[in-house]
C-alpha atoms as an extended CHARMM CRD file, in Angstrom:
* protein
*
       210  EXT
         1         1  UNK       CA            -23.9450000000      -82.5130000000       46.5830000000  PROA      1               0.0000000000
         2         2  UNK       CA            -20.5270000000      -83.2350000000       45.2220000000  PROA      2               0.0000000000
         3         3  UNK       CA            -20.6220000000      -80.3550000000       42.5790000000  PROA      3               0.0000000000
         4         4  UNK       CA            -21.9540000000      -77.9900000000       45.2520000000  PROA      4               0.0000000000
         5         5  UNK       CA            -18.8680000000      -78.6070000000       47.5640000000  PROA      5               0.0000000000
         6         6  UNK       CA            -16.2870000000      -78.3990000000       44.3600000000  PROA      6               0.0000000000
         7         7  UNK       CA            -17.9400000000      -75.0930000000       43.0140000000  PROA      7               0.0000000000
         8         8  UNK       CA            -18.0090000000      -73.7890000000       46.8580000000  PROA      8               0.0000000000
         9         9  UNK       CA            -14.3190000000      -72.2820000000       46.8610000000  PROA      9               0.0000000000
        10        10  UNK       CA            -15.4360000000      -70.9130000000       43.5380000000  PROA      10              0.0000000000
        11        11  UNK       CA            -18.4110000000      -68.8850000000       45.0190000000  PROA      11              0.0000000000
        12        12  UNK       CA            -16.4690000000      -67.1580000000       48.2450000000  PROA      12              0.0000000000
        13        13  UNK       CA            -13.7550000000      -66.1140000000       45.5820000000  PROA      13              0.0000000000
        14        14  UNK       CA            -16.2000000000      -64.4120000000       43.7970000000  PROA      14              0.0000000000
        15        15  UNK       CA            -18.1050000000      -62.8360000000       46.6910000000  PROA      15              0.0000000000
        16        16  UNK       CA            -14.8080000000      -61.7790000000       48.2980000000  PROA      16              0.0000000000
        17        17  UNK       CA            -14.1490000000      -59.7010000000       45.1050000000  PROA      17              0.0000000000
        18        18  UNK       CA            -16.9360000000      -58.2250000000       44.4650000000  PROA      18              0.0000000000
        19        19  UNK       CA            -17.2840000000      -57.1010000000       48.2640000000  PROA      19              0.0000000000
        20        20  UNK       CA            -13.6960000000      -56.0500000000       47.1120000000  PROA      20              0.0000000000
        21        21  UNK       CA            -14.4360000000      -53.8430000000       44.6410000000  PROA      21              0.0000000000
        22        22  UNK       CA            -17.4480000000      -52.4090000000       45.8500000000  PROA      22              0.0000000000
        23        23  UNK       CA            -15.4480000000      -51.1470000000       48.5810000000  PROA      23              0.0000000000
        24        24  UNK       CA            -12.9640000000      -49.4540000000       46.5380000000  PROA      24              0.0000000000
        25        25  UNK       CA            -15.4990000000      -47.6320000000       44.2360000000  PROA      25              0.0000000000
        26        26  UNK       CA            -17.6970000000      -46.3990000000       47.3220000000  PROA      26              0.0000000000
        27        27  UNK       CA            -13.6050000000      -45.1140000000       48.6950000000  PROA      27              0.0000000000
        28        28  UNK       CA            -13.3280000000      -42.7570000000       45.5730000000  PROA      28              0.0000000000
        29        29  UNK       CA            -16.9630000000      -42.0030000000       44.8030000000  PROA      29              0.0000000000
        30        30  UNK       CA            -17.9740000000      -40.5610000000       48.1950000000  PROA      30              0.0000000000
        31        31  UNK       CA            -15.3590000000      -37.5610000000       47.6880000000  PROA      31              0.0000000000
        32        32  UNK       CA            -16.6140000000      -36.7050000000       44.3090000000  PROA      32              0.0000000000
        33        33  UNK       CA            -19.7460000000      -36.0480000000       45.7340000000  PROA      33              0.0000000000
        34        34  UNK       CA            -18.2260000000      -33.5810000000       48.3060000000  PROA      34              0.0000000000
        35        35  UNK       CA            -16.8340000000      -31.5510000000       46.0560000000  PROA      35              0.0000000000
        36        36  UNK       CA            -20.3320000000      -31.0990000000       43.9230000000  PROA      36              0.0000000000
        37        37  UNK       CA            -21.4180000000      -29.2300000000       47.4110000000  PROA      37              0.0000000000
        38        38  UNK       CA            -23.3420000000      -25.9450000000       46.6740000000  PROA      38              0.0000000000
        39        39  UNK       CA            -20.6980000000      -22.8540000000       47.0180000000  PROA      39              0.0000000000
        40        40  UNK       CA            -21.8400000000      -20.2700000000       49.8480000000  PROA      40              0.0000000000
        41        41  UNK       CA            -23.4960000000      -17.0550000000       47.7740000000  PROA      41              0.0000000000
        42        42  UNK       CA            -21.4220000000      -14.1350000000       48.7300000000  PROA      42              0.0000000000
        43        43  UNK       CA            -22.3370000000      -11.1930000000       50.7730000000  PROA      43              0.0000000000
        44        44  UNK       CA            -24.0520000000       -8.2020000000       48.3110000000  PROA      44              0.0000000000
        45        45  UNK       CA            -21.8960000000       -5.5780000000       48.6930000000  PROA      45              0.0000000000
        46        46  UNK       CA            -23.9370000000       -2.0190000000       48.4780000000  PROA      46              0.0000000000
        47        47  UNK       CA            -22.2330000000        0.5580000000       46.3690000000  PROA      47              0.0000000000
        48        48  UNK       CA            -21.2270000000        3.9110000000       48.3540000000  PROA      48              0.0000000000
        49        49  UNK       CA            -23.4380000000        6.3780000000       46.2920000000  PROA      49              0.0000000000
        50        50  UNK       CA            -26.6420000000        4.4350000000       47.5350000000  PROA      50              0.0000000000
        51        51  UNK       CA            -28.3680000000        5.4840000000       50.5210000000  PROA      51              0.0000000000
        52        52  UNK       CA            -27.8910000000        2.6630000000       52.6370000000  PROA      52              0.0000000000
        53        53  UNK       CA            -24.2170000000        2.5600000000       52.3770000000  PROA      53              0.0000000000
        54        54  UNK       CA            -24.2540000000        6.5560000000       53.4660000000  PROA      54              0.0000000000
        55        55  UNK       CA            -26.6350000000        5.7210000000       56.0150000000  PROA      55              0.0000000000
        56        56  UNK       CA            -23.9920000000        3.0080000000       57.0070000000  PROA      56              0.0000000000
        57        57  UNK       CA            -21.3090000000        5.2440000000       56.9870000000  PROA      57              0.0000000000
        58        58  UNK       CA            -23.1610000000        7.9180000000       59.0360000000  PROA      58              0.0000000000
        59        59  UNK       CA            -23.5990000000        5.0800000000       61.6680000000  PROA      59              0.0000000000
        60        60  UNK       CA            -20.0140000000        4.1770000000       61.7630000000  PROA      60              0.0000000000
        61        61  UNK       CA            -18.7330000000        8.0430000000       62.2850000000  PROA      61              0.0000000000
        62        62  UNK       CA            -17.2780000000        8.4820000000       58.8960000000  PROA      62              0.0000000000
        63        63  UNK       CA            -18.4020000000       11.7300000000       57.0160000000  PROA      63              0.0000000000
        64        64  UNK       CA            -18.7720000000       10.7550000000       53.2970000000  PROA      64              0.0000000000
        65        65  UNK       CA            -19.7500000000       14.0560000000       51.4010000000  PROA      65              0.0000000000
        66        66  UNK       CA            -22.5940000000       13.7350000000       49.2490000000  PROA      66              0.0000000000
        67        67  UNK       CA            -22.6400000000       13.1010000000       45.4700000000  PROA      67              0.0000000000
        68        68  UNK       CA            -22.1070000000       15.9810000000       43.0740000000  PROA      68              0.0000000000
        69        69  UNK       CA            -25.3000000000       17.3380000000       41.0670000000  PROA      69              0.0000000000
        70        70  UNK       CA            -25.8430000000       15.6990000000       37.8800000000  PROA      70              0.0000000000
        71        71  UNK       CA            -24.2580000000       17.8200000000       35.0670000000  PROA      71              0.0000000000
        72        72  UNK       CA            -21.7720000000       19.2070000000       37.2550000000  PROA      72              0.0000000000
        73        73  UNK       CA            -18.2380000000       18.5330000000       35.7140000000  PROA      73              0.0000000000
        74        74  UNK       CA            -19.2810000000       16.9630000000       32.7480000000  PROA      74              0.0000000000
        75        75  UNK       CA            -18.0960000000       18.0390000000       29.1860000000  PROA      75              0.0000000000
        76        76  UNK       CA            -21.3270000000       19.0590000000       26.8590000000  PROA      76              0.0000000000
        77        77  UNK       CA            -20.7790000000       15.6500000000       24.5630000000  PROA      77              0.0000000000
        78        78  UNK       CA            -24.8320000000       16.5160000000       22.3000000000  PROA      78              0.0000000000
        79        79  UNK       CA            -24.0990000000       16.1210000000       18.5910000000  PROA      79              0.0000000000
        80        80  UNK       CA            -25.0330000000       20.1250000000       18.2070000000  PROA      80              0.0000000000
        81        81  UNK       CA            -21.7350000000       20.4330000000       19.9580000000  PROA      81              0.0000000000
        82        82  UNK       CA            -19.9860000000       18.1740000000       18.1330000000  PROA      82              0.0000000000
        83        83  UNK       CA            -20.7520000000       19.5210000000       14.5870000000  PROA      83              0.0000000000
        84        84  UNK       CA            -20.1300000000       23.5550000000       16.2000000000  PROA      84              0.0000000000
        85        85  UNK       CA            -16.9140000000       22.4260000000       17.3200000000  PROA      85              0.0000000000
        86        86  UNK       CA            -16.0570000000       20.8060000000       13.4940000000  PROA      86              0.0000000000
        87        87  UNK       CA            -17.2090000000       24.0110000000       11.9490000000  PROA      87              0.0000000000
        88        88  UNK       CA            -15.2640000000       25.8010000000       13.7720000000  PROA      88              0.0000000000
        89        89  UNK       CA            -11.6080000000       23.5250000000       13.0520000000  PROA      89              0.0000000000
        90        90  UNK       CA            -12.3620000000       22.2410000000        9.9200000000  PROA      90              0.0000000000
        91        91  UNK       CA            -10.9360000000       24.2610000000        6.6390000000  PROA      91              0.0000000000
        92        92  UNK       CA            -11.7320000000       27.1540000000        5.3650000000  PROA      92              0.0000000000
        93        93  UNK       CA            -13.3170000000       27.1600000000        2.1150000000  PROA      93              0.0000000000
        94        94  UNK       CA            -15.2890000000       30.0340000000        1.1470000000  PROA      94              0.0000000000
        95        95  UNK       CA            -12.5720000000       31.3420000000       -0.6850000000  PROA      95              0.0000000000
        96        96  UNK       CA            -12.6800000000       28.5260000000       -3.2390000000  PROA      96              0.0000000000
        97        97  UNK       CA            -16.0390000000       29.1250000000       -3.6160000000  PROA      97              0.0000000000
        98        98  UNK       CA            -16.3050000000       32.9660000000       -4.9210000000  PROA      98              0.0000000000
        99        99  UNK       CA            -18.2870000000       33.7400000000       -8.1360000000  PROA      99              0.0000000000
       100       100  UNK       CA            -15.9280000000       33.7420000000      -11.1600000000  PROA      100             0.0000000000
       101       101  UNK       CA            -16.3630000000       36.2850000000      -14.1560000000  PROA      101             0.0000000000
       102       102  UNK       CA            -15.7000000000       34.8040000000      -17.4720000000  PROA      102             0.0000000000
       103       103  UNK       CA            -14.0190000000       37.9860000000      -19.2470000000  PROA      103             0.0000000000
       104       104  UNK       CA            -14.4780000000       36.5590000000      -23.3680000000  PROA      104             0.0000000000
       105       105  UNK       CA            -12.5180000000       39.4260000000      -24.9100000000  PROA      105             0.0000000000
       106       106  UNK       CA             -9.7120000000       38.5070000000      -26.6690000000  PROA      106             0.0000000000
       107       107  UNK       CA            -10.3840000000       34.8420000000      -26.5270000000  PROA      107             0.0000000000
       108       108  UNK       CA            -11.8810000000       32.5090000000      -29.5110000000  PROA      108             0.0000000000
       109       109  UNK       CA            -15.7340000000       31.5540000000      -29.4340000000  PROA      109             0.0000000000
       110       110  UNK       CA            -15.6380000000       27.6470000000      -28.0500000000  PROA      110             0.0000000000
       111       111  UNK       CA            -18.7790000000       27.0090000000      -29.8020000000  PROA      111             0.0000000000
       112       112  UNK       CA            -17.5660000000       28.5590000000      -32.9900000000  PROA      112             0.0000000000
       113       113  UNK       CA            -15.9560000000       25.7050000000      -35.8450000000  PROA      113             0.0000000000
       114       114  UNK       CA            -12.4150000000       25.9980000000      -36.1780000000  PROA      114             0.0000000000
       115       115  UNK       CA            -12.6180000000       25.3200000000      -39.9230000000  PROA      115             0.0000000000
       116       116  UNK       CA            -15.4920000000       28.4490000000      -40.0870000000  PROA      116             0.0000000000
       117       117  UNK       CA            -12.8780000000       30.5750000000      -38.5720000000  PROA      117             0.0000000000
       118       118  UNK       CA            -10.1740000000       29.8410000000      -41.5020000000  PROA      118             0.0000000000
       119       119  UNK       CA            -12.3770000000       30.7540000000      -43.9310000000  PROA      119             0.0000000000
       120       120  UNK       CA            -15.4000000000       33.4620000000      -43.4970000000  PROA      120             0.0000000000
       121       121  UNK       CA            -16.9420000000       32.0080000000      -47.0200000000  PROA      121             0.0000000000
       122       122  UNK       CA            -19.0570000000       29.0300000000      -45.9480000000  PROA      122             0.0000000000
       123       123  UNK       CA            -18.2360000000       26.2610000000      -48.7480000000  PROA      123             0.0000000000
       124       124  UNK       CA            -14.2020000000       26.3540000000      -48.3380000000  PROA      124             0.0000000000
       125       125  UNK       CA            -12.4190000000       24.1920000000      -45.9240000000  PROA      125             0.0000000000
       126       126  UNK       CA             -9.0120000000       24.6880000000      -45.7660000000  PROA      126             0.0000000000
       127       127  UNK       CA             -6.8520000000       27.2650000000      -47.3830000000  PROA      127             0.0000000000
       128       128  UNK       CA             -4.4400000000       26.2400000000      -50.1280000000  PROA      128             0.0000000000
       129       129  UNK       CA             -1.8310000000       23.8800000000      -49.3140000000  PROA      129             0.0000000000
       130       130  UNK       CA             -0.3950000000       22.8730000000      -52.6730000000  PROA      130             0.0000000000
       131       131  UNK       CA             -0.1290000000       24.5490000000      -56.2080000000  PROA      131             0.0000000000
       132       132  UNK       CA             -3.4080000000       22.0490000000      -57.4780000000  PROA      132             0.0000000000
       133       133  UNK       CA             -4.9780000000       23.3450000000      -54.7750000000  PROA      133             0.0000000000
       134       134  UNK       CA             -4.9020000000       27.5950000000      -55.3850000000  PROA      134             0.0000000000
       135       135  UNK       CA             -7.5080000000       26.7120000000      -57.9930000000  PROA      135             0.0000000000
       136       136  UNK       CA            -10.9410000000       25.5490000000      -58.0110000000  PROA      136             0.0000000000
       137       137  UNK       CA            -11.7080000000       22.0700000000      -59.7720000000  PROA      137             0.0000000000
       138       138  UNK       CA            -13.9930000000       24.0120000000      -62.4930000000  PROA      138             0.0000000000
       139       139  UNK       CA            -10.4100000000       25.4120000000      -63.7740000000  PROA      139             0.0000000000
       140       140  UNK       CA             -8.5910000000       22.0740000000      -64.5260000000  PROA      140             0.0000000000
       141       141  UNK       CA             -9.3380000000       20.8210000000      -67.8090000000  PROA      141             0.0000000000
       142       142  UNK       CA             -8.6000000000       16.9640000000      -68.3960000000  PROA      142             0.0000000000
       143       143  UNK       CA             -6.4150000000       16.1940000000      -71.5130000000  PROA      143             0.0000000000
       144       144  UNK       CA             -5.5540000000       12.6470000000      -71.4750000000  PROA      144             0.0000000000
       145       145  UNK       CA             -5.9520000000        9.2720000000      -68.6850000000  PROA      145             0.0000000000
       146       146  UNK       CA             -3.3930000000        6.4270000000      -69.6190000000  PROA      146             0.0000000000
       147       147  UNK       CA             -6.1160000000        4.1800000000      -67.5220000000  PROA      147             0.0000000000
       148       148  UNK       CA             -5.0260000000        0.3650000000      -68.8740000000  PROA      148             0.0000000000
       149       149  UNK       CA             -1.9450000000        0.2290000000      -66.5290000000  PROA      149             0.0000000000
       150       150  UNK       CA             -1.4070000000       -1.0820000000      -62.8850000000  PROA      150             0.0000000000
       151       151  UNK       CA             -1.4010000000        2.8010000000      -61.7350000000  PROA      151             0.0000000000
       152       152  UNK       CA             -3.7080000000        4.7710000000      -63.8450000000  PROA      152             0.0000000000
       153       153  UNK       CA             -2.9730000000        8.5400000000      -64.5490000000  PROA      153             0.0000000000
       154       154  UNK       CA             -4.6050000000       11.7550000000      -65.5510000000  PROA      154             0.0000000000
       155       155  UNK       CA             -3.4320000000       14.6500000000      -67.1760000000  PROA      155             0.0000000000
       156       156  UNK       CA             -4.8560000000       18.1140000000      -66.5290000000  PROA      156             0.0000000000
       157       157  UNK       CA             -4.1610000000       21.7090000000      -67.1350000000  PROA      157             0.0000000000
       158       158  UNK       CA             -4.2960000000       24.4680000000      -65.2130000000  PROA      158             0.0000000000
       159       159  UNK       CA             -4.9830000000       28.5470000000      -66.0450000000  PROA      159             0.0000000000
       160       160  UNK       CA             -1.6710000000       28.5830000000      -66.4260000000  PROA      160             0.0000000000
       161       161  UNK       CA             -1.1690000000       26.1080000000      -69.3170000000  PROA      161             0.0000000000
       162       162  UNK       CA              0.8030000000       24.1190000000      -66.8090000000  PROA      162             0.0000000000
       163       163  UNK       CA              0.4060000000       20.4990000000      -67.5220000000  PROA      163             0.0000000000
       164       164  UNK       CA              0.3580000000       18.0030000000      -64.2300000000  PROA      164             0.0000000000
       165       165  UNK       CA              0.1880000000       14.4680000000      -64.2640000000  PROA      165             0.0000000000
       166       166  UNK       CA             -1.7780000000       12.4610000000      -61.1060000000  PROA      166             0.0000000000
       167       167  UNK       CA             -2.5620000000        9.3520000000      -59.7460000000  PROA      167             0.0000000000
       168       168  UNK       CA             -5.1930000000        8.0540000000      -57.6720000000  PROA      168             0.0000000000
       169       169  UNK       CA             -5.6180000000        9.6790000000      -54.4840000000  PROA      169             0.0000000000
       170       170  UNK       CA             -3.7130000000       12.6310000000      -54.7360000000  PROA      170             0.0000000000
       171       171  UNK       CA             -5.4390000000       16.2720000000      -53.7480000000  PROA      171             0.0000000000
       172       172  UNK       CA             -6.9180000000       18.4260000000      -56.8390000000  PROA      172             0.0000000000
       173       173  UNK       CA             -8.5750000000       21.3320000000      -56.6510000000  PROA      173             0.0000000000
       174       174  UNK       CA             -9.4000000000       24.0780000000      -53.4700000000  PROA      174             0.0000000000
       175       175  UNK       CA            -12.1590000000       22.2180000000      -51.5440000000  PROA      175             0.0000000000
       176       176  UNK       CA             -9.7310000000       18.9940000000      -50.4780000000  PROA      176             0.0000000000
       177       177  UNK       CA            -10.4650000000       17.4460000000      -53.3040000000  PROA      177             0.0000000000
       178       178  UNK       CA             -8.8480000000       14.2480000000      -54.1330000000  PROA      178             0.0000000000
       179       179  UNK       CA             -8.8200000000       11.5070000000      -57.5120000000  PROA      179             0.0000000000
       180       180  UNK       CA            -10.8700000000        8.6500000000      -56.4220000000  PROA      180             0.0000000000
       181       181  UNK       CA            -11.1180000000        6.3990000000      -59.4730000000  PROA      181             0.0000000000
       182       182  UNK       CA             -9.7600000000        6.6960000000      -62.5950000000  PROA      182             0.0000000000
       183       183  UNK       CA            -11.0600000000        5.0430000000      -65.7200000000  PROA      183             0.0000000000
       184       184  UNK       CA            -11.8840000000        4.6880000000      -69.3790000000  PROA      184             0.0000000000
       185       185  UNK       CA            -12.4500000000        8.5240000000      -70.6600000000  PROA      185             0.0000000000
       186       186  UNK       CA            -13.0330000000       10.0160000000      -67.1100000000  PROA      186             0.0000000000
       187       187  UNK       CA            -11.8110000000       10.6930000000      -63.5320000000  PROA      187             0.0000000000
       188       188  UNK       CA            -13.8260000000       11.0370000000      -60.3320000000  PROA      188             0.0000000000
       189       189  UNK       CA            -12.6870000000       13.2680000000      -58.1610000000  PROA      189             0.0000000000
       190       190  UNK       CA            -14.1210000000       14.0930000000      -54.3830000000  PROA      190             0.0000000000
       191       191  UNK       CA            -14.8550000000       17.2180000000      -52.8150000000  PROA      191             0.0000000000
       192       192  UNK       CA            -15.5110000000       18.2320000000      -48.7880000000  PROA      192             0.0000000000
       193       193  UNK       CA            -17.3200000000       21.4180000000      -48.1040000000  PROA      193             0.0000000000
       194       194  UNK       CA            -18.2000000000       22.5190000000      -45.0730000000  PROA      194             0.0000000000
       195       195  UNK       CA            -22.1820000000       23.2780000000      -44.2980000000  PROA      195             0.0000000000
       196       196  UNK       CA            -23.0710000000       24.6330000000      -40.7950000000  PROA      196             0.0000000000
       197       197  UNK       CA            -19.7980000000       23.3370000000      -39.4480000000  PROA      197             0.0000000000
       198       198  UNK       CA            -19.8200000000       19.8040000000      -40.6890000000  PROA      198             0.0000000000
       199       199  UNK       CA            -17.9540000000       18.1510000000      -43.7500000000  PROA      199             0.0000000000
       200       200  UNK       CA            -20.0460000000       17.2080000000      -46.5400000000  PROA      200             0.0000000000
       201       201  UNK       CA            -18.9940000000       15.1480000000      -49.4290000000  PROA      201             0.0000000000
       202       202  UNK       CA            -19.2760000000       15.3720000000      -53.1570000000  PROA      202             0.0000000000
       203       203  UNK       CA            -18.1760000000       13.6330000000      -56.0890000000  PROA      203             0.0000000000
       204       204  UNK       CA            -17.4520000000       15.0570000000      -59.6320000000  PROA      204             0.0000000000
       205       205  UNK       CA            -16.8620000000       13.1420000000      -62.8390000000  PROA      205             0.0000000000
       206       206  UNK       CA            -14.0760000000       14.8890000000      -64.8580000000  PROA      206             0.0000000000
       207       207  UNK       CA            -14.4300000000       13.7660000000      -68.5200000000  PROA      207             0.0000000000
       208       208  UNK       CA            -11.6880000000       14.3330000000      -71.5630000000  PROA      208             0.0000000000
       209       209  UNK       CA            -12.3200000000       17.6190000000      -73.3190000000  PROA      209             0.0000000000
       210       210  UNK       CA            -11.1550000000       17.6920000000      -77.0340000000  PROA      210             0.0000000000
């Protein structure tokens, strides 16, 4: 009985609060819920092309004249239209496109080899360029090759009992032909020819004549 009348003061405390705060909550809860209240639905407003809003208007004394026909007023917007109307402004360009007459006189054959067109004899290349080259490599005769040095040389003679002296690579003879090795008791020389306008390659071997 004792502990029941110490823990008394203990127990309205605690009711007294809680009656407390129950109070408060309920103070600021009950407003909340006002303001979730539905909204009033507006009034449907009737647009003035529709018959009931003429039929209002009529009723009140106002004259409203009626609606236009359909296609009155309006621009012609088909894509026909459109693509007339770009034909029409867009450039002119016929005259880049007339026929144009290819007049070959007096012009050189594209399809014809330049090197052909040097020289009318098929076989030739190139025209002479050098004295060792006014002569054809049948008229050279080879008279001596000092071949066991660091740059070999051969000696040839021309028709004219002119004597010239050459080293590897340089041009002999009327067909491009050039020294390509030179050696112990002969020289090899290379030839280009032309054959149905391409370049084709030959190789002689020169040998000392006594």
């Amino acid at each position: 009985m004792k502990n029941i009348l110490n823990n008394l003061p203990f127990l309205l405390v605690g009711l007294i609060s809680v009656s407390l705060a129950w109070s408060i909550a309920s103070y600021f809860i009950q407003p909340s819920r006002a303001q979730l209240g539905r909204a009033p639905v507006p009034p449907i407003q009737q647009p003035q092309d529709s018959p009931a809003a003429h039929s209002n208007a009529s009723s009140e004394g106002i004259d409203i004249p009626p609606p236009p026909p359909v296609g009155v007023g309006e621009e012609n917007t088909s894509p026909q239209a459109d693509v007339n109307s770009g034909e029409k402004s867009g450039p002119n360009f016929s005259m880049f496109l007339e026929p144009y007459n290819y007049d070959p006189s007096g012009r050189r054959d594209p399809f014809r080899p330049i090197l052909s067109m040097l020289d009318p004899n098929e076989g030739s290349v190139i025209g002479p360029r050098t004295p060792l080259e006014s002569y054809d490599l049948s008229q050279f005769k080879l008279i001596g090759i000092i071949w066991n040095v660091k740059n070999p040389k051969a000696m040839f003679v021309d028709p004219n009992n002119d004597v010239h002296i050459l080293e590897k690579d340089q041009r002999i003879g009327r067909n491009q032909g050039y020294i390509a090795v030179i050696r112990e008791g002969e020289v090899v020389v290379v030839e280009a020819k032309e054959q149905r306008g391409e370049p084709v390659f030959s190789a002689k071997v020169l040998t000392i004549e006594n």
